[in-house]
Amino acid sequence: MWKLTGLAVMAVLQLGLSSGSAVETLTLSGNPLSLMVSTALAGLQPDAVLDQATTYDVSVTQTSQIAVQLTSSLPSGLTLRVRMDAPAGAVSAGYVSLTTTAQDLVTSIPSGSYSELTVSYEISGTVSASVVALNTVDVDFTLTAQ
Amino acid sequence: MQHTMKGVRSILPIAALLLGLVEGASAQTATSTVTYEVTAINEISLSSSTVSLTVNAATAGSAPTAATVAQTWAVTTNQTAAKVTGAINTAMPSGLTLSVTLGNPASATSAGKKALTAIAVDLVTGITKLNESGLSLDWELGATAAAGVVASANKTATFTITGGI
């Protein structure tokens, strides 16, 4: 009986060690360039500013999704939108206006590795935002199984 | 039987611990830092860059009839208490007066009809954080009889928006 028990323990240990853990990675190429709202056509709201200089790499072993949120709110009158190009087979939500609440940005990412996909940042401000001194805000991109 | 039960009891906690260790991948977060700012923005524009005014009529016994042209202007400012001033590059000939009236955007104040000279004069004040278009801009050329006949000539009128705070 003890021999049988010992075998059972070994089997459980072997199952645990060989299951492996899913390796999911999300990497950004860097931060966007500084976004400065500084122009307008007379009669219209200030011009939005767009940056598409950064990319992301993602590697997943199961269907996954990326959500996005700000870590703190922007000043009143300012809106930051982000868009991630979708990997093949995935779905991009297009431009998403960021808040401190997580929102889906890319969904249905199939298992695989994908690289150098464009991340677009757009900032816009209304005239009511007034002058805003140079500042920063962090944007969290979270990869999870879907 | 008792030995078997003890063996089973010792296997179960180990199995539970291993299951916990190999359970699914956790979320992974990447963070970018976005640098941003908004500078002072003050812009005005006119619906037309050229205006033609001709004084060519009068009611007998009265000064020549003033010539008028209506156009519009537009403005955007993200500051408080911006203003618009106007001036012409050189003085009008004697007896001629070139005037302009700018309609005011919301909550701003128009100075009404103002004669333009080489010295800038306030036309609209108190313009605060707004963007509006289609605002009225009325030109008027007045002439006295003493001005005589004046050959066609050009003046450059400059409208300037000065930011507030």
PDB file of N, CA and C in Angstrom, chain A residues 2-100:
ATOM      1  N   TRP A   2       1.942   1.155   0.804  1.00  0.00           N
ATOM      2  CA  TRP A   2       2.819   2.319   0.838  1.00  0.00           C
ATOM      3  C   TRP A   2       3.488   2.516  -0.506  1.00  0.00           C
ATOM      4  N   LYS A   3       3.842   1.434  -1.190  1.00  0.00           N
ATOM      5  CA  LYS A   3       4.454   1.572  -2.503  1.00  0.00           C
ATOM      6  C   LYS A   3       3.506   2.250  -3.462  1.00  0.00           C
ATOM      7  N   LEU A   4       2.211   1.835  -3.424  1.00  0.00           N
ATOM      8  CA  LEU A   4       1.228   2.459  -4.304  1.00  0.00           C
ATOM      9  C   LEU A   4       1.091   3.943  -3.987  1.00  0.00           C
ATOM     10  N   THR A   5       1.097   4.258  -2.727  1.00  0.00           N
ATOM     11  CA  THR A   5       0.955   5.658  -2.321  1.00  0.00           C
ATOM     12  C   THR A   5       2.128   6.481  -2.841  1.00  0.00           C
ATOM     13  N   GLY A   6       3.336   5.886  -2.722  1.00  0.00           N
ATOM     14  CA  GLY A   6       4.508   6.603  -3.202  1.00  0.00           C
ATOM     15  C   GLY A   6       4.426   6.901  -4.681  1.00  0.00           C
ATOM     16  N   LEU A   7       3.898   5.925  -5.451  1.00  0.00           N
ATOM     17  CA  LEU A   7       3.745   6.129  -6.890  1.00  0.00           C
ATOM     18  C   LEU A   7       2.754   7.245  -7.180  1.00  0.00           C
ATOM     19  N   ALA A   8       1.698   7.314  -6.393  1.00  0.00           N
ATOM     20  CA  ALA A   8       0.676   8.351  -6.596  1.00  0.00           C
ATOM     21  C   ALA A   8       1.282   9.723  -6.359  1.00  0.00           C
ATOM     22  N   VAL A   9       2.093   9.828  -5.355  1.00  0.00           N
ATOM     23  CA  VAL A   9       2.725  11.113  -5.061  1.00  0.00           C
ATOM     24  C   VAL A   9       3.619  11.524  -6.207  1.00  0.00           C
ATOM     25  N   MET A  10       4.391  10.585  -6.734  1.00  0.00           N
ATOM     26  CA  MET A  10       5.283  10.885  -7.846  1.00  0.00           C
ATOM     27  C   MET A  10       4.487  11.346  -9.052  1.00  0.00           C
ATOM     28  N   ALA A  11       3.335  10.710  -9.280  1.00  0.00           N
ATOM     29  CA  ALA A  11       2.532  11.066 -10.444  1.00  0.00           C
ATOM     30  C   ALA A  11       2.032  12.495 -10.307  1.00  0.00           C
ATOM     31  N   VAL A  12       1.603  12.841  -9.112  1.00  0.00           N
ATOM     32  CA  VAL A  12       1.100  14.195  -8.893  1.00  0.00           C
ATOM     33  C   VAL A  12       2.211  15.197  -9.093  1.00  0.00           C
ATOM     34  N   LEU A  13       3.387  14.899  -8.567  1.00  0.00           N
ATOM     35  CA  LEU A  13       4.516  15.802  -8.731  1.00  0.00           C
ATOM     36  C   LEU A  13       4.869  15.975 -10.189  1.00  0.00           C
ATOM     37  N   GLN A  14       4.866  14.878 -10.943  1.00  0.00           N
ATOM     38  CA  GLN A  14       5.237  14.933 -12.353  1.00  0.00           C
ATOM     39  C   GLN A  14       4.233  15.788 -13.122  1.00  0.00           C
ATOM     40  N   LEU A  15       2.943  15.626 -12.806  1.00  0.00           N
ATOM     41  CA  LEU A  15       1.913  16.434 -13.472  1.00  0.00           C
ATOM     42  C   LEU A  15       2.150  17.918 -13.201  1.00  0.00           C
ATOM     43  N   GLY A  16       2.470  18.227 -11.946  1.00  0.00           N
ATOM     44  CA  GLY A  16       2.659  19.636 -11.578  1.00  0.00           C
ATOM     45  C   GLY A  16       3.829  20.248 -12.289  1.00  0.00           C
ATOM     46  N   LEU A  17       4.940  19.566 -12.407  1.00  0.00           N
ATOM     47  CA  LEU A  17       6.140  20.120 -12.996  1.00  0.00           C
ATOM     48  C   LEU A  17       6.050  20.252 -14.505  1.00  0.00           C
ATOM     49  N   SER A  18       5.286  19.391 -15.167  1.00  0.00           N
ATOM     50  CA  SER A  18       5.242  19.416 -16.630  1.00  0.00           C
ATOM     51  C   SER A  18       4.114  20.273 -17.179  1.00  0.00           C
ATOM     52  N   SER A  19       3.178  20.756 -16.359  1.00  0.00           N
ATOM     53  CA  SER A  19       2.088  21.596 -16.874  1.00  0.00           C
ATOM     54  C   SER A  19       2.640  22.856 -17.500  1.00  0.00           C
ATOM     55  N   GLY A  20       3.631  23.441 -16.906  1.00  0.00           N
ATOM     56  CA  GLY A  20       4.214  24.694 -17.407  1.00  0.00           C
ATOM     57  C   GLY A  20       3.279  25.861 -17.162  1.00  0.00           C
ATOM     58  N   SER A  21       3.737  27.094 -17.189  1.00  0.00           N
ATOM     59  CA  SER A  21       2.902  28.277 -17.043  1.00  0.00           C
ATOM     60  C   SER A  21       2.913  29.021 -18.368  1.00  0.00           C
ATOM     61  N   ALA A  22       1.742  29.615 -18.772  1.00  0.00           N
ATOM     62  CA  ALA A  22       1.635  30.369 -20.023  1.00  0.00           C
ATOM     63  C   ALA A  22       2.558  31.573 -19.953  1.00  0.00           C
ATOM     64  N   VAL A  23       3.271  31.841 -21.072  1.00  0.00           N
ATOM     65  CA  VAL A  23       4.166  32.983 -21.126  1.00  0.00           C
ATOM     66  C   VAL A  23       3.516  34.032 -21.988  1.00  0.00           C
ATOM     67  N   GLU A  24       2.983  35.061 -21.393  1.00  0.00           N
ATOM     68  CA  GLU A  24       2.336  36.142 -22.113  1.00  0.00           C
ATOM     69  C   GLU A  24       3.146  37.407 -21.914  1.00  0.00           C
ATOM     70  N   THR A  25       3.510  38.062 -22.998  1.00  0.00           N
ATOM     71  CA  THR A  25       4.316  39.273 -22.844  1.00  0.00           C
ATOM     72  C   THR A  25       3.747  40.403 -23.681  1.00  0.00           C
ATOM     73  N   LEU A  26       3.834  41.572 -23.122  1.00  0.00           N
ATOM     74  CA  LEU A  26       3.432  42.795 -23.814  1.00  0.00           C
ATOM     75  C   LEU A  26       4.545  43.812 -23.604  1.00  0.00           C
ATOM     76  N   THR A  27       5.085  44.318 -24.687  1.00  0.00           N
ATOM     77  CA  THR A  27       6.204  45.245 -24.595  1.00  0.00           C
ATOM     78  C   THR A  27       5.948  46.465 -25.463  1.00  0.00           C
ATOM     79  N   LEU A  28       6.194  47.633 -24.894  1.00  0.00           N
ATOM     80  CA  LEU A  28       6.096  48.887 -25.653  1.00  0.00           C
ATOM     81  C   LEU A  28       7.484  49.327 -26.093  1.00  0.00           C
ATOM     82  N   SER A  29       7.567  49.933 -27.277  1.00  0.00           N
ATOM     83  CA  SER A  29       8.886  50.360 -27.780  1.00  0.00           C
ATOM     84  C   SER A  29       9.389  51.590 -27.049  1.00  0.00           C
ATOM     85  N   GLY A  30       8.484  52.323 -26.402  1.00  0.00           N
ATOM     86  CA  GLY A  30       8.911  53.515 -25.670  1.00  0.00           C
ATOM     87  C   GLY A  30       7.741  54.442 -25.427  1.00  0.00           C
ATOM     88  N   ASN A  31       8.056  55.642 -25.013  1.00  0.00           N
ATOM     89  CA  ASN A  31       7.037  56.660 -24.775  1.00  0.00           C
ATOM     90  C   ASN A  31       6.801  57.481 -26.040  1.00  0.00           C
ATOM     91  N   PRO A  32       5.606  58.025 -26.209  1.00  0.00           N
ATOM     92  CA  PRO A  32       5.374  58.891 -27.368  1.00  0.00           C
ATOM     93  C   PRO A  32       6.145  60.201 -27.206  1.00  0.00           C
ATOM     94  N   LEU A  33       6.311  60.883 -28.322  1.00  0.00           N
ATOM     95  CA  LEU A  33       6.917  62.209 -28.261  1.00  0.00           C
ATOM     96  C   LEU A  33       5.987  63.158 -27.502  1.00  0.00           C
ATOM     97  N   SER A  34       6.538  64.252 -27.010  1.00  0.00           N
ATOM     98  CA  SER A  34       5.744  65.226 -26.278  1.00  0.00           C
ATOM     99  C   SER A  34       4.610  65.762 -27.152  1.00  0.00           C
ATOM    100  N   LEU A  35       3.418  65.785 -26.587  1.00  0.00           N
ATOM    101  CA  LEU A  35       2.238  66.233 -27.322  1.00  0.00           C
ATOM    102  C   LEU A  35       1.897  67.654 -26.891  1.00  0.00           C
ATOM    103  N   MET A  36       2.018  68.606 -27.816  1.00  0.00           N
ATOM    104  CA  MET A  36       1.772  70.004 -27.491  1.00  0.00           C
ATOM    105  C   MET A  36       0.628  70.549 -28.331  1.00  0.00           C
ATOM    106  N   VAL A  37      -0.447  70.957 -27.659  1.00  0.00           N
ATOM    107  CA  VAL A  37      -1.576  71.599 -28.330  1.00  0.00           C
ATOM    108  C   VAL A  37      -1.252  73.076 -28.414  1.00  0.00           C
ATOM    109  N   SER A  38      -1.097  73.603 -29.626  1.00  0.00           N
ATOM    110  CA  SER A  38      -0.601  74.971 -29.749  1.00  0.00           C
ATOM    111  C   SER A  38      -1.202  75.750 -30.907  1.00  0.00           C
ATOM    112  N   THR A  39      -2.032  75.138 -31.717  1.00  0.00           N
ATOM    113  CA  THR A  39      -2.567  75.843 -32.886  1.00  0.00           C
ATOM    114  C   THR A  39      -4.067  75.651 -32.997  1.00  0.00           C
ATOM    115  N   ALA A  40      -4.671  76.544 -33.759  1.00  0.00           N
ATOM    116  CA  ALA A  40      -6.098  76.437 -34.041  1.00  0.00           C
ATOM    117  C   ALA A  40      -6.394  77.274 -35.264  1.00  0.00           C
ATOM    118  N   LEU A  41      -7.403  76.889 -35.987  1.00  0.00           N
ATOM    119  CA  LEU A  41      -7.949  77.753 -37.030  1.00  0.00           C
ATOM    120  C   LEU A  41      -8.946  78.670 -36.345  1.00  0.00           C
ATOM    121  N   ALA A  42      -8.885  79.962 -36.679  1.00  0.00           N
ATOM    122  CA  ALA A  42      -9.789  80.915 -36.050  1.00  0.00           C
ATOM    123  C   ALA A  42     -11.221  80.445 -36.193  1.00  0.00           C
ATOM    124  N   GLY A  43     -11.924  80.449 -35.076  1.00  0.00           N
ATOM    125  CA  GLY A  43     -13.315  80.022 -35.097  1.00  0.00           C
ATOM    126  C   GLY A  43     -13.528  78.580 -34.699  1.00  0.00           C
ATOM    127  N   LEU A  44     -12.427  77.802 -34.666  1.00  0.00           N
ATOM    128  CA  LEU A  44     -12.536  76.391 -34.339  1.00  0.00           C
ATOM    129  C   LEU A  44     -11.807  76.082 -33.029  1.00  0.00           C
ATOM    130  N   GLN A  45     -12.074  74.907 -32.491  1.00  0.00           N
ATOM    131  CA  GLN A  45     -11.353  74.447 -31.311  1.00  0.00           C
ATOM    132  C   GLN A  45      -9.889  74.214 -31.687  1.00  0.00           C
ATOM    133  N   PRO A  46      -9.007  74.181 -30.706  1.00  0.00           N
ATOM    134  CA  PRO A  46      -7.588  73.910 -30.971  1.00  0.00           C
ATOM    135  C   PRO A  46      -7.396  72.603 -31.729  1.00  0.00           C
ATOM    136  N   ASP A  47      -6.322  72.547 -32.503  1.00  0.00           N
ATOM    137  CA  ASP A  47      -6.026  71.351 -33.287  1.00  0.00           C
ATOM    138  C   ASP A  47      -5.543  70.229 -32.392  1.00  0.00           C
ATOM    139  N   ALA A  48      -6.019  69.013 -32.667  1.00  0.00           N
ATOM    140  CA  ALA A  48      -5.522  67.843 -31.949  1.00  0.00           C
ATOM    141  C   ALA A  48      -4.112  67.522 -32.427  1.00  0.00           C
ATOM    142  N   VAL A  49      -3.360  66.829 -31.582  1.00  0.00           N
ATOM    143  CA  VAL A  49      -1.984  66.463 -31.912  1.00  0.00           C
ATOM    144  C   VAL A  49      -1.857  64.942 -31.873  1.00  0.00           C
ATOM    145  N   LEU A  50      -1.238  64.378 -32.896  1.00  0.00           N
ATOM    146  CA  LEU A  50      -1.157  62.922 -33.047  1.00  0.00           C
ATOM    147  C   LEU A  50       0.296  62.456 -33.023  1.00  0.00           C
ATOM    148  N   ASP A  51       0.546  61.363 -32.343  1.00  0.00           N
ATOM    149  CA  ASP A  51       1.864  60.724 -32.359  1.00  0.00           C
ATOM    150  C   ASP A  51       1.694  59.249 -32.694  1.00  0.00           C
ATOM    151  N   GLN A  52       2.454  58.811 -33.687  1.00  0.00           N
ATOM    152  CA  GLN A  52       2.423  57.392 -34.075  1.00  0.00           C
ATOM    153  C   GLN A  52       3.834  56.834 -34.150  1.00  0.00           C
ATOM    154  N   ALA A  53       4.682  57.312 -33.273  1.00  0.00           N
ATOM    155  CA  ALA A  53       6.098  56.958 -33.334  1.00  0.00           C
ATOM    156  C   ALA A  53       6.447  55.687 -32.568  1.00  0.00           C
ATOM    157  N   THR A  54       5.509  55.158 -31.785  1.00  0.00           N
ATOM    158  CA  THR A  54       5.834  53.991 -30.977  1.00  0.00           C
ATOM    159  C   THR A  54       5.065  52.761 -31.448  1.00  0.00           C
ATOM    160  N   THR A  55       5.601  51.607 -31.043  1.00  0.00           N
ATOM    161  CA  THR A  55       4.986  50.339 -31.415  1.00  0.00           C
ATOM    162  C   THR A  55       4.911  49.428 -30.196  1.00  0.00           C
ATOM    163  N   TYR A  56       4.257  48.276 -30.374  1.00  0.00           N
ATOM    164  CA  TYR A  56       4.223  47.288 -29.307  1.00  0.00           C
ATOM    165  C   TYR A  56       4.415  45.893 -29.876  1.00  0.00           C
ATOM    166  N   ASP A  57       4.937  45.030 -29.029  1.00  0.00           N
ATOM    167  CA  ASP A  57       5.079  43.611 -29.337  1.00  0.00           C
ATOM    168  C   ASP A  57       4.218  42.848 -28.336  1.00  0.00           C
ATOM    169  N   VAL A  58       3.573  41.790 -28.803  1.00  0.00           N
ATOM    170  CA  VAL A  58       2.770  40.976 -27.895  1.00  0.00           C
ATOM    171  C   VAL A  58       2.942  39.509 -28.277  1.00  0.00           C
ATOM    172  N   SER A  59       3.061  38.676 -27.253  1.00  0.00           N
ATOM    173  CA  SER A  59       3.214  37.245 -27.460  1.00  0.00           C
ATOM    174  C   SER A  59       2.286  36.537 -26.490  1.00  0.00           C
ATOM    175  N   VAL A  60       1.404  35.690 -27.021  1.00  0.00           N
ATOM    176  CA  VAL A  60       0.441  35.001 -26.165  1.00  0.00           C
ATOM    177  C   VAL A  60       0.319  33.543 -26.564  1.00  0.00           C
ATOM    178  N   THR A  61      -0.062  32.713 -25.604  1.00  0.00           N
ATOM    179  CA  THR A  61      -0.257  31.292 -25.876  1.00  0.00           C
ATOM    180  C   THR A  61      -1.722  30.915 -25.787  1.00  0.00           C
ATOM    181  N   GLN A  62      -2.568  31.897 -25.581  1.00  0.00           N
ATOM    182  CA  GLN A  62      -4.010  31.668 -25.549  1.00  0.00           C
ATOM    183  C   GLN A  62      -4.673  32.963 -26.009  1.00  0.00           C
ATOM    184  N   THR A  63      -5.943  32.877 -26.374  1.00  0.00           N
ATOM    185  CA  THR A  63      -6.660  34.068 -26.828  1.00  0.00           C
ATOM    186  C   THR A  63      -6.621  35.121 -25.731  1.00  0.00           C
ATOM    187  N   SER A  64      -6.198  36.308 -26.097  1.00  0.00           N
ATOM    188  CA  SER A  64      -5.964  37.335 -25.082  1.00  0.00           C
ATOM    189  C   SER A  64      -6.509  38.689 -25.532  1.00  0.00           C
ATOM    190  N   GLN A  65      -6.438  39.630 -24.611  1.00  0.00           N
ATOM    191  CA  GLN A  65      -6.909  40.972 -24.902  1.00  0.00           C
ATOM    192  C   GLN A  65      -6.058  41.987 -24.170  1.00  0.00           C
ATOM    193  N   ILE A  66      -6.084  43.215 -24.649  1.00  0.00           N
ATOM    194  CA  ILE A  66      -5.347  44.303 -24.024  1.00  0.00           C
ATOM    195  C   ILE A  66      -6.347  45.389 -23.630  1.00  0.00           C
ATOM    196  N   ALA A  67      -6.277  45.788 -22.375  1.00  0.00           N
ATOM    197  CA  ALA A  67      -7.103  46.885 -21.882  1.00  0.00           C
ATOM    198  C   ALA A  67      -6.193  48.073 -21.579  1.00  0.00           C
ATOM    199  N   VAL A  68      -6.774  49.251 -21.538  1.00  0.00           N
ATOM    200  CA  VAL A  68      -5.968  50.460 -21.336  1.00  0.00           C
ATOM    201  C   VAL A  68      -6.675  51.386 -20.353  1.00  0.00           C
ATOM    202  N   GLN A  69      -5.867  52.103 -19.553  1.00  0.00           N
ATOM    203  CA  GLN A  69      -6.426  53.092 -18.653  1.00  0.00           C
ATOM    204  C   GLN A  69      -5.354  54.078 -18.237  1.00  0.00           C
ATOM    205  N   LEU A  70      -5.802  55.253 -17.812  1.00  0.00           N
ATOM    206  CA  LEU A  70      -4.895  56.242 -17.242  1.00  0.00           C
ATOM    207  C   LEU A  70      -4.673  55.906 -15.770  1.00  0.00           C
ATOM    208  N   THR A  71      -3.507  56.292 -15.266  1.00  0.00           N
ATOM    209  CA  THR A  71      -3.265  56.097 -13.839  1.00  0.00           C
ATOM    210  C   THR A  71      -3.763  57.293 -13.042  1.00  0.00           C
ATOM    211  N   SER A  72      -4.021  58.423 -13.731  1.00  0.00           N
ATOM    212  CA  SER A  72      -4.600  59.594 -13.082  1.00  0.00           C
ATOM    213  C   SER A  72      -5.351  60.395 -14.152  1.00  0.00           C
ATOM    214  N   SER A  73      -6.270  61.231 -13.717  1.00  0.00           N
ATOM    215  CA  SER A  73      -7.097  61.983 -14.663  1.00  0.00           C
ATOM    216  C   SER A  73      -6.314  63.123 -15.300  1.00  0.00           C
ATOM    217  N   LEU A  74      -6.731  63.493 -16.494  1.00  0.00           N
ATOM    218  CA  LEU A  74      -6.175  64.658 -17.172  1.00  0.00           C
ATOM    219  C   LEU A  74      -6.893  65.914 -16.699  1.00  0.00           C
ATOM    220  N   PRO A  75      -6.282  67.097 -16.906  1.00  0.00           N
ATOM    221  CA  PRO A  75      -6.992  68.338 -16.580  1.00  0.00           C
ATOM    222  C   PRO A  75      -8.281  68.443 -17.382  1.00  0.00           C
ATOM    223  N   SER A  76      -9.242  69.155 -16.828  1.00  0.00           N
ATOM    224  CA  SER A  76     -10.521  69.333 -17.498  1.00  0.00           C
ATOM    225  C   SER A  76     -10.317  69.975 -18.873  1.00  0.00           C
ATOM    226  N   GLY A  77     -11.032  69.460 -19.851  1.00  0.00           N
ATOM    227  CA  GLY A  77     -10.934  70.015 -21.192  1.00  0.00           C
ATOM    228  C   GLY A  77      -9.942  69.322 -22.093  1.00  0.00           C
ATOM    229  N   LEU A  78      -9.128  68.434 -21.529  1.00  0.00           N
ATOM    230  CA  LEU A  78      -8.148  67.677 -22.313  1.00  0.00           C
ATOM    231  C   LEU A  78      -8.630  66.242 -22.473  1.00  0.00           C
ATOM    232  N   THR A  79      -8.404  65.692 -23.658  1.00  0.00           N
ATOM    233  CA  THR A  79      -8.762  64.303 -23.930  1.00  0.00           C
ATOM    234  C   THR A  79      -7.584  63.612 -24.592  1.00  0.00           C
ATOM    235  N   LEU A  80      -7.203  62.467 -24.042  1.00  0.00           N
ATOM    236  CA  LEU A  80      -6.147  61.647 -24.624  1.00  0.00           C
ATOM    237  C   LEU A  80      -6.791  60.386 -25.176  1.00  0.00           C
ATOM    238  N   ARG A  81      -6.549  60.131 -26.462  1.00  0.00           N
ATOM    239  CA  ARG A  81      -7.085  58.932 -27.090  1.00  0.00           C
ATOM    240  C   ARG A  81      -5.921  58.054 -27.531  1.00  0.00           C
ATOM    241  N   VAL A  82      -6.142  56.759 -27.478  1.00  0.00           N
ATOM    242  CA  VAL A  82      -5.105  55.812 -27.874  1.00  0.00           C
ATOM    243  C   VAL A  82      -5.724  54.768 -28.805  1.00  0.00           C
ATOM    244  N   ARG A  83      -4.907  54.344 -29.731  1.00  0.00           N
ATOM    245  CA  ARG A  83      -5.314  53.261 -30.629  1.00  0.00           C
ATOM    246  C   ARG A  83      -4.145  52.302 -30.786  1.00  0.00           C
ATOM    247  N   MET A  84      -4.417  51.003 -30.742  1.00  0.00           N
ATOM    248  CA  MET A  84      -3.394  49.999 -31.026  1.00  0.00           C
ATOM    249  C   MET A  84      -3.807  49.251 -32.276  1.00  0.00           C
ATOM    250  N   ASP A  85      -2.923  49.163 -33.248  1.00  0.00           N
ATOM    251  CA  ASP A  85      -3.205  48.321 -34.400  1.00  0.00           C
ATOM    252  C   ASP A  85      -3.330  46.875 -33.933  1.00  0.00           C
ATOM    253  N   ALA A  86      -4.276  46.164 -34.499  1.00  0.00           N
ATOM    254  CA  ALA A  86      -4.527  44.796 -34.056  1.00  0.00           C
ATOM    255  C   ALA A  86      -3.617  43.803 -34.769  1.00  0.00           C
ATOM    256  N   PRO A  87      -3.140  42.789 -34.041  1.00  0.00           N
ATOM    257  CA  PRO A  87      -2.422  41.697 -34.713  1.00  0.00           C
ATOM    258  C   PRO A  87      -3.385  40.962 -35.641  1.00  0.00           C
ATOM    259  N   ALA A  88      -2.845  40.162 -36.525  1.00  0.00           N
ATOM    260  CA  ALA A  88      -3.678  39.405 -37.443  1.00  0.00           C
ATOM    261  C   ALA A  88      -4.660  38.531 -36.669  1.00  0.00           C
ATOM    262  N   GLY A  89      -5.919  38.628 -37.032  1.00  0.00           N
ATOM    263  CA  GLY A  89      -6.936  37.826 -36.378  1.00  0.00           C
ATOM    264  C   GLY A  89      -7.548  38.453 -35.143  1.00  0.00           C
ATOM    265  N   ALA A  90      -6.938  39.556 -34.675  1.00  0.00           N
ATOM    266  CA  ALA A  90      -7.460  40.236 -33.490  1.00  0.00           C
ATOM    267  C   ALA A  90      -8.338  41.415 -33.919  1.00  0.00           C
ATOM    268  N   VAL A  91      -8.933  42.064 -32.946  1.00  0.00           N
ATOM    269  CA  VAL A  91      -9.846  43.175 -33.226  1.00  0.00           C
ATOM    270  C   VAL A  91      -9.399  44.408 -32.446  1.00  0.00           C
ATOM    271  N   SER A  92      -9.168  45.501 -33.152  1.00  0.00           N
ATOM    272  CA  SER A  92      -8.836  46.760 -32.485  1.00  0.00           C
ATOM    273  C   SER A  92     -10.119  47.553 -32.243  1.00  0.00           C
ATOM    274  N   ALA A  93     -10.189  48.179 -31.073  1.00  0.00           N
ATOM    275  CA  ALA A  93     -11.351  49.015 -30.746  1.00  0.00           C
ATOM    276  C   ALA A  93     -11.245  50.389 -31.385  1.00  0.00           C
ATOM    277  N   GLY A  94     -10.160  50.625 -32.126  1.00  0.00           N
ATOM    278  CA  GLY A  94      -9.968  51.945 -32.706  1.00  0.00           C
ATOM    279  C   GLY A  94      -9.506  52.920 -31.629  1.00  0.00           C
ATOM    280  N   TYR A  95      -9.762  54.202 -31.852  1.00  0.00           N
ATOM    281  CA  TYR A  95      -9.357  55.198 -30.871  1.00  0.00           C
ATOM    282  C   TYR A  95     -10.281  55.126 -29.655  1.00  0.00           C
ATOM    283  N   VAL A  96      -9.663  55.042 -28.489  1.00  0.00           N
ATOM    284  CA  VAL A  96     -10.397  54.977 -27.228  1.00  0.00           C
ATOM    285  C   VAL A  96     -10.025  56.198 -26.409  1.00  0.00           C
ATOM    286  N   SER A  97     -11.022  56.941 -25.945  1.00  0.00           N
ATOM    287  CA  SER A  97     -10.768  58.081 -25.065  1.00  0.00           C
ATOM    288  C   SER A  97     -10.451  57.549 -23.677  1.00  0.00           C
ATOM    289  N   LEU A  98      -9.280  57.873 -23.170  1.00  0.00           N
ATOM    290  CA  LEU A  98      -8.793  57.261 -21.940  1.00  0.00           C
ATOM    291  C   LEU A  98      -9.388  57.887 -20.692  1.00  0.00           C
ATOM    292  N   THR A  99      -9.680  57.026 -19.735  1.00  0.00           N
ATOM    293  CA  THR A  99     -10.094  57.445 -18.403  1.00  0.00           C
ATOM    294  C   THR A  99      -9.318  56.594 -17.412  1.00  0.00           C
ATOM    295  N   THR A 100      -9.614  56.761 -16.141  1.00  0.00           N
ATOM    296  CA  THR A 100      -8.949  55.936 -15.130  1.00  0.00           C
ATOM    297  C   THR A 100      -9.626  54.579 -14.987  1.00  0.00           C
TER     298      THR A 100
END
